[in-house]
Each structure stands twice: as structure tokens, then as C-alpha cells.
mmCIF file of C-alpha atoms in Angstrom:
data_model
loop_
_atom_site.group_PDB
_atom_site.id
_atom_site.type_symbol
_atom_site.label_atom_id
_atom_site.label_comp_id
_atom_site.label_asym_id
_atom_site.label_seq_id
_atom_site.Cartn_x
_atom_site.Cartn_y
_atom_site.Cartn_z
ATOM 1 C CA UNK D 1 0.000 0.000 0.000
ATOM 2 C CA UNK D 2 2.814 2.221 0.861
ATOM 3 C CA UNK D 3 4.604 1.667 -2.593
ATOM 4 C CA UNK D 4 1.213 2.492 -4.277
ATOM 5 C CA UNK D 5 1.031 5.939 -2.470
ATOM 6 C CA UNK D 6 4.462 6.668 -3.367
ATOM 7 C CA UNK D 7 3.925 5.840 -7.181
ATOM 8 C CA UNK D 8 0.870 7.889 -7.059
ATOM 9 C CA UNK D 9 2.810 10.632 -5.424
ATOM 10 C CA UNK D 10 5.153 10.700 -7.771
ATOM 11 C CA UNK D 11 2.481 10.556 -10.670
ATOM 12 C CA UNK D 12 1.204 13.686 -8.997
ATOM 13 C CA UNK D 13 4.823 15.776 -9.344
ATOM 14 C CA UNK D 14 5.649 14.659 -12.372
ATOM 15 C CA UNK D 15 2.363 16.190 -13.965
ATOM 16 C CA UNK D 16 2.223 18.659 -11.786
ATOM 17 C CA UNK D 17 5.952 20.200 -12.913
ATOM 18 C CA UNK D 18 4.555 19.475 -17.220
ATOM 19 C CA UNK D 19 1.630 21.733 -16.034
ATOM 20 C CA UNK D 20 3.876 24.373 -14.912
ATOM 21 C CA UNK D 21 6.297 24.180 -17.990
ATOM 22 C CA UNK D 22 3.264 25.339 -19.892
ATOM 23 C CA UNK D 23 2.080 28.586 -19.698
ATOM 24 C CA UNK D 24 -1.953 28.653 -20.171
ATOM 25 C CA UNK D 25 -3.065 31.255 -21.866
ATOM 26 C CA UNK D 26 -5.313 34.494 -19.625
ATOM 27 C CA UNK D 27 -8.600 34.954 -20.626
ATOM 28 C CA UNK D 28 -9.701 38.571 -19.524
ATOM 29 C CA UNK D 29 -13.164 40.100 -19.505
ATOM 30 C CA UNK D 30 -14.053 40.831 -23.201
ATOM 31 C CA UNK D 31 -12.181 38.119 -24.684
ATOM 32 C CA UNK D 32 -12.760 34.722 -26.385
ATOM 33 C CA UNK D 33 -10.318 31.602 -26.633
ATOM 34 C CA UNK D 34 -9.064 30.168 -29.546
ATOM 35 C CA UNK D 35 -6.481 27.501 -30.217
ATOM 36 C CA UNK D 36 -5.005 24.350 -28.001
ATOM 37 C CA UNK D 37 -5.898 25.541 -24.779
ATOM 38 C CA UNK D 38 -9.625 25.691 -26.569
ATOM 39 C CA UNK D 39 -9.359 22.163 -27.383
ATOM 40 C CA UNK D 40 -8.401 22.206 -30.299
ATOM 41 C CA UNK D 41 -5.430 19.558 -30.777
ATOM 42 C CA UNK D 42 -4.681 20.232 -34.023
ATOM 43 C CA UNK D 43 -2.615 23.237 -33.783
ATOM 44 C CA UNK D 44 0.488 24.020 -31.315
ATOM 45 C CA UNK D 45 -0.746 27.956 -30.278
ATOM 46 C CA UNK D 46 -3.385 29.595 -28.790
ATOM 47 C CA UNK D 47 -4.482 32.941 -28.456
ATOM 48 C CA UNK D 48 -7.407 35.603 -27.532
ATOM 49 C CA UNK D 49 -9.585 37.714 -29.394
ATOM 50 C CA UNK D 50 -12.417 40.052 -28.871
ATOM 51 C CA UNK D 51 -15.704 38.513 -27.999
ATOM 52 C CA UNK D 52 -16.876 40.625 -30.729
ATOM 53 C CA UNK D 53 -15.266 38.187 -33.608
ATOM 54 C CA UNK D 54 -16.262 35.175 -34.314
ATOM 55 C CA UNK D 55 -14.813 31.911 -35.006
ATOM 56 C CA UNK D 56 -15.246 30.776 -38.698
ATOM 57 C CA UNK D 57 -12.359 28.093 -39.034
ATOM 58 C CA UNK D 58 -11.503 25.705 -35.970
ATOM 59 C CA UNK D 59 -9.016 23.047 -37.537
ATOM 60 C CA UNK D 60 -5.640 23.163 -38.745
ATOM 61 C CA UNK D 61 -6.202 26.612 -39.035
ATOM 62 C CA UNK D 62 -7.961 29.131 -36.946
ATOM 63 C CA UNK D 63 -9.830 31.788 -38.805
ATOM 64 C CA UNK D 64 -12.268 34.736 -37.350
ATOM 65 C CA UNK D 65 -14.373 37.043 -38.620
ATOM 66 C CA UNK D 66 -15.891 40.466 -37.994
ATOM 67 C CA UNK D 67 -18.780 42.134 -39.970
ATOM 68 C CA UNK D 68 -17.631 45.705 -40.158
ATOM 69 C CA UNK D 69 -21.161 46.839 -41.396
ATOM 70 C CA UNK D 70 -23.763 45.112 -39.497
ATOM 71 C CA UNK D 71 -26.545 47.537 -40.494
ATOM 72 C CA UNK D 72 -26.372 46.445 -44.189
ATOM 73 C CA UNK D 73 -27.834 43.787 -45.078
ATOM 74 C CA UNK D 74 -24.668 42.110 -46.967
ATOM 75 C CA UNK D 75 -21.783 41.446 -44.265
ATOM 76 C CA UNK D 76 -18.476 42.723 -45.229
ATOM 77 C CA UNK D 77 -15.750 41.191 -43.019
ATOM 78 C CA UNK D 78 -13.073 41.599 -41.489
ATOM 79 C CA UNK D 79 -11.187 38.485 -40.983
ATOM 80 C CA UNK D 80 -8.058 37.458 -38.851
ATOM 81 C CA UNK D 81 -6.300 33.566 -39.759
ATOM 82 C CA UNK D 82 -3.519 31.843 -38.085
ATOM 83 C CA UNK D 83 -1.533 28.982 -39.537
ATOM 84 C CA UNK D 84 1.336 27.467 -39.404
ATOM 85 C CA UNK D 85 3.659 24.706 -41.278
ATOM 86 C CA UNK D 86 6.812 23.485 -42.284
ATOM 87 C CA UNK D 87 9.576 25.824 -43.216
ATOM 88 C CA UNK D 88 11.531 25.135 -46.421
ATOM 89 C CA UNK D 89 14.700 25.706 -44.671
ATOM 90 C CA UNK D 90 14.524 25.281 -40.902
ATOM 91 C CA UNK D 91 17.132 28.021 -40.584
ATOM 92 C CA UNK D 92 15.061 30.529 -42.151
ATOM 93 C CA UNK D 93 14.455 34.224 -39.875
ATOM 94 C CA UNK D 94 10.836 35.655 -40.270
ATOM 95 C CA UNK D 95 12.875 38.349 -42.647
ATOM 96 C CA UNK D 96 14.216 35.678 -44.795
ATOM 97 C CA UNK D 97 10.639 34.039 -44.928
ATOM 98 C CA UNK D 98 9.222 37.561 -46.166
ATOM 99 C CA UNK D 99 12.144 37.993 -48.528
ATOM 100 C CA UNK D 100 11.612 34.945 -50.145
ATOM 101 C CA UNK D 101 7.823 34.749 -50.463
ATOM 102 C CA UNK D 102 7.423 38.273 -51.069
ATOM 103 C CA UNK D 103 7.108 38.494 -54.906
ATOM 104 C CA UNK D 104 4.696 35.336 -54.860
ATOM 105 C CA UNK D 105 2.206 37.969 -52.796
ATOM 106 C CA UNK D 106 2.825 40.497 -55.000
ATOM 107 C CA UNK D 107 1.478 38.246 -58.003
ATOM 108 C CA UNK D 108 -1.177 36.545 -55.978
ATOM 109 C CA UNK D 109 -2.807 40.222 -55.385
ATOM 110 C CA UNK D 110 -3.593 42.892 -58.394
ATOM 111 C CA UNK D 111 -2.155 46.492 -57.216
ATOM 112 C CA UNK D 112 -0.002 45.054 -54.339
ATOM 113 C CA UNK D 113 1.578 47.652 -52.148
ATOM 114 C CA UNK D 114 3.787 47.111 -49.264
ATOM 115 C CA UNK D 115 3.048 50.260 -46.974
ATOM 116 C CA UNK D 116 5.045 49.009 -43.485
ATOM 117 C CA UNK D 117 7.707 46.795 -42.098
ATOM 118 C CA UNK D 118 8.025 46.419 -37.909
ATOM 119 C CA UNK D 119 10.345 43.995 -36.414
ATOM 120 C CA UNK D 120 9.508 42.961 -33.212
ATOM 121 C CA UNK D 121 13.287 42.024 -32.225
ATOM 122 C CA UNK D 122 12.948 42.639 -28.458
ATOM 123 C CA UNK D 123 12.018 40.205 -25.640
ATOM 124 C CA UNK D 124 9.224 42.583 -24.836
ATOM 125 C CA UNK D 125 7.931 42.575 -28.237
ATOM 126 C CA UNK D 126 8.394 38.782 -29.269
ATOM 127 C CA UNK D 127 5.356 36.629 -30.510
ATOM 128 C CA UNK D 128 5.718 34.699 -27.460
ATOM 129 C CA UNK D 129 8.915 33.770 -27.104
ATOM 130 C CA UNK D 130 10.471 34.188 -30.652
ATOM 131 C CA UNK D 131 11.491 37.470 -32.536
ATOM 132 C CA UNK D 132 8.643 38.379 -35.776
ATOM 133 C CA UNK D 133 7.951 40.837 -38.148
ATOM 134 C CA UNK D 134 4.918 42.445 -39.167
ATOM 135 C CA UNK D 135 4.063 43.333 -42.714
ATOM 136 C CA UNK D 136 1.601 45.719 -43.797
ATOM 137 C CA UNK D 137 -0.044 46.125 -47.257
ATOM 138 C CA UNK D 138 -2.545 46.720 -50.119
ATOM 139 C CA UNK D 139 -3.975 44.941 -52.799
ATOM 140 C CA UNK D 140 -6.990 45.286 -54.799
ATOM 141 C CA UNK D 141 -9.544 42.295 -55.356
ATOM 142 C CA UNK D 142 -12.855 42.886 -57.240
ATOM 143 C CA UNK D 143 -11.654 46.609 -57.490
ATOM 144 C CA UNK D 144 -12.118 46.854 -54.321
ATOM 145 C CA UNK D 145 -8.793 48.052 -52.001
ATOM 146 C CA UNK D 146 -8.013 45.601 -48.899
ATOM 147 C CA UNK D 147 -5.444 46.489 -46.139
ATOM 148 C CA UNK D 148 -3.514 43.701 -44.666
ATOM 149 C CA UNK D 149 -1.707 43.329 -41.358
ATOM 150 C CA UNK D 150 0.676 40.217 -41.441
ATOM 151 C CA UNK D 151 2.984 38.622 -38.452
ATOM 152 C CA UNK D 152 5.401 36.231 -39.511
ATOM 153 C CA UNK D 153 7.113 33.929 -37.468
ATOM 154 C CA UNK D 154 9.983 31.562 -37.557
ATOM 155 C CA UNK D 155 10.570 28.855 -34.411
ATOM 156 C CA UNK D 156 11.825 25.507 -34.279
ATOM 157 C CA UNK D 157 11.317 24.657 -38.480
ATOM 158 C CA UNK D 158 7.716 26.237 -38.488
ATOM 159 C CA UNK D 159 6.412 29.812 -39.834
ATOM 160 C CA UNK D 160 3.545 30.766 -38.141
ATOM 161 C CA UNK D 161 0.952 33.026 -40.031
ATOM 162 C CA UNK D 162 -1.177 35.931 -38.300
ATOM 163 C CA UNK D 163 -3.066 37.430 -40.888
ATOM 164 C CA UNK D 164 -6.219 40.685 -41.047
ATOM 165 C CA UNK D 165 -7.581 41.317 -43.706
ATOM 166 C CA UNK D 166 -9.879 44.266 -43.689
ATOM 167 C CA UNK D 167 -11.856 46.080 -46.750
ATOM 168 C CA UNK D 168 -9.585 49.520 -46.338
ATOM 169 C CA UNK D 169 -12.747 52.080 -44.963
ATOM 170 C CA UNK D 170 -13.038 49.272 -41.822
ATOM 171 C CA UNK D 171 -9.322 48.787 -41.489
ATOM 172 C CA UNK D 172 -8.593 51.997 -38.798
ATOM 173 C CA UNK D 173 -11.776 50.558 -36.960
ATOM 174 C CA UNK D 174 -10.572 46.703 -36.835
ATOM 175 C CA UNK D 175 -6.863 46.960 -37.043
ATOM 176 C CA UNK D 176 -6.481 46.837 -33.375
ATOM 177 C CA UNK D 177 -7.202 43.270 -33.041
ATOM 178 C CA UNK D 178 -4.081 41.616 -34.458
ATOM 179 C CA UNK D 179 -2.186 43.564 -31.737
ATOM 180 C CA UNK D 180 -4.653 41.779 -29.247
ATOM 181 C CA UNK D 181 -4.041 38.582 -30.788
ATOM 182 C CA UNK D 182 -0.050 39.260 -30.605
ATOM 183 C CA UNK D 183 0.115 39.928 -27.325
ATOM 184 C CA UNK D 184 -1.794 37.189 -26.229
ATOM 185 C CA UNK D 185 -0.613 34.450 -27.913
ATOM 186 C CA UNK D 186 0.981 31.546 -26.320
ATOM 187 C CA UNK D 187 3.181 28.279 -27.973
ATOM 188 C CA UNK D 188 1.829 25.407 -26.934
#
């Protein structure tokens, strides 16, 4: 009986020290959870996000949505996806990432305009715990002009993908939330 306790003890430590090796990520008044502390075991992040958005996507990727202009009766969104895979050269620095993939953006979208570059190179700043870099830019689809707010970044052979997308008169009024979602995203 005595070895039992012991063995159960020790059960009890050892998950008890994974639990704390894992930070779980704070949901504050206001704000919705998303990811693998949501349940969902088929992506290694999670994060937070208004309680205004909603979620749209829930599997390998996590996509949500905002209808800028709920008084019309057509919805014209706002939406905010995270993904992640395999980097083509595990090596590779969110710059390098950018760098390489930039001109394949530039022919995916008509009128493509890169308007802003921010790395986020400090501790204080990281996605998490790794250095990124946020790209902003235009492109026209439908002749319509869409902002875009991108964070790229590159950890242990994987990019991860935080991307808005906002029709540009809603972009000032949504843009906040990828800041939201930066700051409170955690690596699972």
C-alpha cells in the first residue's frame, strides 16, 4: 500500500511540474479563446480575441471574422487567420521568410503595395517567445482596395501566419485586433 502511495505521489509531481512548464493562456473580460488551450489539438498555439469576432475556421487553421457593417444587409468582413507549417529551410528568420515569399504575394494580389515593415526584435515585443515581423499592405480584389496586417514567425522549423484582412474604410476601426491577438498568444 505504501509503494502504491508513493507511485501515485510521484504521478502527482511529475504532472504537476509538465503543467507548470506550460504557460496557459489568460482569458480577460471581453475576450474569447481560440487555439489548443480551446481544445483544439490540431494546432500548437493559442491565443485571444475580442468577444466581438467570431470563429469561422476551428481546424488546422484558426480563422475569425468580424462584420464591419452590421446595419447592411450584406456582411463585409473583417477576418483574422492563423496557420502554421513546415519551413523550407529550418534556418530561415521571419525576414528571410518575407524575402523569399514576397514576390509570390505580389502576383497573388492585383495592385499590391507594401506600406510598413516592424520587427519585433525585443524580448518585450516577441510573438511569445520568438522574434517576428509584421508586414503591412494593399492589394486590390474585385476593385475593391483591402489592407492587410501580417505577423510572420519563424521557431523551431515552423512559420507561423497571423493574418487581417480588412476592406480599407473598416481597417482603422478593426486593425487593433491583431495587436490583441499578438500579445496574447501563447506556444503550446
Amino acid at each position: 500500500m505504501k509503494r502504491f502511495f508513493i507511485i501515485v505521489l510521484a504521478f502527482l509531481t511529475l504532472l504537476s511540474f509538465a503543467s507548470c512548464n506550460r504557460e496557459q493562456t489568460e482569458v480577460t473580460d471581453g475576450m474569447k479563446l481560440a487555439g489548443k488551450d480551446a481544445g483544439n489539438e490540431a494546432v500548437g498555439y493559442s491565443f485571444t480575441y475580442p468577444e466581438e469576432w467570431e470563429i469561422v475556421r476551428n481546424d488546422g487553421v484558426v480563422e475569425i471574422q468580424f462584420d464591419c457593417n452590421p446595419s447592411d444587409a450584406v456582411a463585409e468582413y473583417a477576418t483574422l487567420t492563423v496557420l502554421a507549417f513546415t519551413l523550407p529551410q529550418s534556418d530561415m528568420t521571419a525576414k528571410d521568410y518575407w524575402e523569399s515569399h514576397k514576390t509570390e504575394v505580389e502576383k497573388a494580389f492585383a495592385d499590391f503595395k507594401q506600406l510598413d515593415t516592424v520587427e519585433y526584435n525585443e524580448p518585450d515585443k516577441y510573438l511569445d517567445d520568438a522574434p517576428a515581423l509584421k508586414v503591412k499592405y494593399s492589394s486590390k480584389m474585385n476593385d475593391r482596395t483591402y489592407v492587410s496586417d501580417q505577423i510572420i514567425c519563424c521557431r523551431y522549423g515552423e512559420v507561423f501566419l497571423i493574418t487581417l484582412v480588412a476592406p480599407e474604410e473598416y481597417y482603422e476601426s478593426v486593425s487593433n485586433v491583431i495587436g490583441s491577438v499578438k500579445d496574447n498568444f501563447n506556444f503550446a
